[in-house]
PDB file of C-alpha atoms in Angstrom:
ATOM      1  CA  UNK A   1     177.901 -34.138 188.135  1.00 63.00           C
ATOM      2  CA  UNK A   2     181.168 -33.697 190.214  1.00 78.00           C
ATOM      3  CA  UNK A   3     180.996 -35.724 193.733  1.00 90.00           C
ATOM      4  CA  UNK A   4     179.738 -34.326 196.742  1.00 86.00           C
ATOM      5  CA  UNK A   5     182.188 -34.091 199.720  1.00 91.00           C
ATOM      6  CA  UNK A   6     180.935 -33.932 202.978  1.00 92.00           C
ATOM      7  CA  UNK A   7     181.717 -30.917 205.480  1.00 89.00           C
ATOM      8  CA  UNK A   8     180.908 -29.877 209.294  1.00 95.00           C
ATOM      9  CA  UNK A   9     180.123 -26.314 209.434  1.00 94.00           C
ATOM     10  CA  UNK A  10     179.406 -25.028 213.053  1.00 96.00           C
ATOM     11  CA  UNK A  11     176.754 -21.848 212.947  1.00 96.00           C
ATOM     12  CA  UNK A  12     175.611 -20.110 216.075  1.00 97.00           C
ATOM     13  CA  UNK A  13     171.909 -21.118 216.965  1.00 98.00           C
ATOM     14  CA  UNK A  14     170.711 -17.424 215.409  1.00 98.00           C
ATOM     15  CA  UNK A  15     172.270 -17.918 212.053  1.00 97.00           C
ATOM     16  CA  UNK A  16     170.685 -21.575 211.646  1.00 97.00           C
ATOM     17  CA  UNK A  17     167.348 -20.259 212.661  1.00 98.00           C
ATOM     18  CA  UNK A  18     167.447 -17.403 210.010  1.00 97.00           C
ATOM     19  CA  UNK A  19     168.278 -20.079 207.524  1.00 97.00           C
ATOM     20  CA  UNK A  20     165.664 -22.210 208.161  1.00 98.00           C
ATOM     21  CA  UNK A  21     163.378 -19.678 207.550  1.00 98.00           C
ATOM     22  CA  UNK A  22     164.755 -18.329 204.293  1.00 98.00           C
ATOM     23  CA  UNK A  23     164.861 -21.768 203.371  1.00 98.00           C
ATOM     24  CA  UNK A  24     161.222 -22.631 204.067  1.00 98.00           C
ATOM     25  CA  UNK A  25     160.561 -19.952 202.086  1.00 98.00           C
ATOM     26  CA  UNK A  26     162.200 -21.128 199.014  1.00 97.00           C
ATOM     27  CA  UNK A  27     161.036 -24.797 199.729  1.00 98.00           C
ATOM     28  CA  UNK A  28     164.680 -25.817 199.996  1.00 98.00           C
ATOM     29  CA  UNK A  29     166.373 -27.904 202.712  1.00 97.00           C
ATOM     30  CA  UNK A  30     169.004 -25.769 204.879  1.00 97.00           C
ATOM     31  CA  UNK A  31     171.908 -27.328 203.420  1.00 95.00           C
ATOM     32  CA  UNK A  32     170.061 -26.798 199.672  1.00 96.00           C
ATOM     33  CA  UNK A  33     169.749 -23.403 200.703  1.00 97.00           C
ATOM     34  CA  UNK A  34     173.813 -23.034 201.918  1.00 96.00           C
ATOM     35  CA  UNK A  35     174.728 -24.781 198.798  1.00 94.00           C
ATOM     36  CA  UNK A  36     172.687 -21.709 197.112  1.00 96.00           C
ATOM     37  CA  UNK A  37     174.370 -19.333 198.127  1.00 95.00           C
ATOM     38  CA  UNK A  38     177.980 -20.298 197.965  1.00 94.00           C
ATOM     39  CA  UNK A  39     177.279 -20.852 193.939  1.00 92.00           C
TER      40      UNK A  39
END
């Protein structure tokens, strides 16, 4: 498995709410659930 890098990404305070929510609903961690989507 290729290394992880590590990266600040700044969301408005709406956008991180909605993602905590669609990631509680898949039982995945917020960054689990950004890492999702981008693949």
């Amino acid at each position: 498995m290729a290394e992880k890098k590590a990266y600040l990404l700044r969301v408005d305070a709406a956008l991180h709410e909605a993602l905590q929510k669609w990631a509680a609903d898949e039982l995945r961690s917020v960054n689990a659930q950004i890492e999702f989507v981008l693949r």
